[in-house]
Amino acid sequence: MARSLCKWKKKEIEKGLHELAHIVDKPRYVCRDCARSAHDKGHLCKPTKLPLT
Ligand SMILES: [Zn+2]
């Protein structure tokens, strides 16, 4: 399932919690459109790199 998190519906979030936990673990990218974050930019619709802290 390589669909961007931005397209996930409520039901899918509930069902895919385990997968979601993996996707958002140690986030490196954030979506400029909807502020979601993910480890890989492929999961976001408008990914931009998070500044390292
Ligand atoms: Zn997005």
Short mmCIF file of N, CA and C in Angstrom, two decimals, residues 21-51:
data_model
loop_
_atom_site.label_atom_id
_atom_site.label_comp_id
_atom_site.label_asym_id
_atom_site.label_seq_id
_atom_site.Cartn_x
_atom_site.Cartn_y
_atom_site.Cartn_z
N ALA A 21 1.87 3.55 12.33
CA ALA A 21 2.91 3.73 13.34
C ALA A 21 4.28 3.60 12.71
N HIS A 22 4.39 2.67 11.78
CA HIS A 22 5.66 2.44 11.08
C HIS A 22 5.99 3.63 10.16
N ILE A 23 4.97 4.13 9.46
CA ILE A 23 5.16 5.21 8.49
C ILE A 23 5.59 6.52 9.17
N VAL A 24 5.00 6.80 10.31
CA VAL A 24 5.29 8.10 10.95
C VAL A 24 6.42 8.02 11.98
N ASP A 25 7.04 6.82 12.10
CA ASP A 25 8.13 6.67 13.04
C ASP A 25 9.33 7.49 12.56
N LYS A 26 9.97 8.21 13.44
CA LYS A 26 11.12 9.07 13.11
C LYS A 26 10.88 9.86 11.82
N PRO A 27 9.93 10.74 11.83
CA PRO A 27 9.57 11.47 10.61
C PRO A 27 10.72 12.34 10.08
N ARG A 28 10.87 12.31 8.76
CA ARG A 28 11.90 13.14 8.12
C ARG A 28 11.26 14.14 7.16
N TYR A 29 10.00 13.90 6.82
CA TYR A 29 9.31 14.77 5.88
C TYR A 29 7.96 15.20 6.47
N VAL A 30 7.52 16.36 6.02
CA VAL A 30 6.22 16.84 6.43
C VAL A 30 5.49 17.31 5.18
N CYS A 31 4.16 17.21 5.16
CA CYS A 31 3.39 17.63 4.01
C CYS A 31 3.03 19.11 4.14
N ARG A 32 3.35 19.85 3.11
CA ARG A 32 3.08 21.30 3.14
C ARG A 32 1.60 21.59 2.98
N ASP A 33 0.86 20.59 2.53
CA ASP A 33 -0.57 20.77 2.29
C ASP A 33 -1.40 20.51 3.54
N CYS A 34 -1.10 19.41 4.20
CA CYS A 34 -1.96 19.02 5.32
C CYS A 34 -1.21 18.73 6.61
N ALA A 35 0.08 19.04 6.66
CA ALA A 35 0.87 18.96 7.89
C ALA A 35 1.05 17.56 8.45
N ARG A 36 0.82 16.54 7.62
CA ARG A 36 1.12 15.19 8.08
C ARG A 36 2.64 14.99 8.00
N SER A 37 3.14 14.04 8.77
CA SER A 37 4.56 13.76 8.70
C SER A 37 4.78 12.28 8.43
N ALA A 38 5.94 11.96 7.86
CA ALA A 38 6.24 10.58 7.54
C ALA A 38 7.74 10.38 7.43
N HIS A 39 8.16 9.11 7.55
CA HIS A 39 9.57 8.78 7.43
C HIS A 39 10.01 8.84 5.97
N ASP A 40 9.12 8.47 5.06
CA ASP A 40 9.41 8.50 3.62
C ASP A 40 8.51 9.49 2.92
N LYS A 41 9.09 10.24 1.97
CA LYS A 41 8.30 11.29 1.32
C LYS A 41 7.21 10.72 0.44
N GLY A 42 7.32 9.45 0.07
CA GLY A 42 6.32 8.83 -0.80
C GLY A 42 4.94 8.78 -0.16
N HIS A 43 4.88 8.99 1.15
CA HIS A 43 3.60 8.89 1.85
C HIS A 43 2.88 10.23 1.94
N LEU A 44 3.48 11.28 1.39
CA LEU A 44 2.89 12.60 1.52
C LEU A 44 2.60 13.20 0.14
N CYS A 45 1.60 14.07 0.04
CA CYS A 45 1.25 14.63 -1.26
C CYS A 45 2.16 15.79 -1.65
N LYS A 46 2.56 16.61 -0.68
CA LYS A 46 3.48 17.73 -0.95
C LYS A 46 4.62 17.68 0.07
N PRO A 47 5.48 16.68 -0.07
CA PRO A 47 6.52 16.48 0.95
C PRO A 47 7.58 17.58 0.94
N THR A 48 8.02 17.93 2.10
CA THR A 48 9.14 18.83 2.24
C THR A 48 9.94 18.35 3.44
N LYS A 49 11.27 18.50 3.37
CA LYS A 49 12.11 17.97 4.43
C LYS A 49 11.92 18.72 5.75
N LEU A 50 11.86 17.95 6.82
CA LEU A 50 11.78 18.58 8.13
C LEU A 50 13.16 19.07 8.50
N PRO A 51 13.24 20.25 9.09
CA PRO A 51 14.56 20.69 9.57
C PRO A 51 15.01 19.78 10.71
#
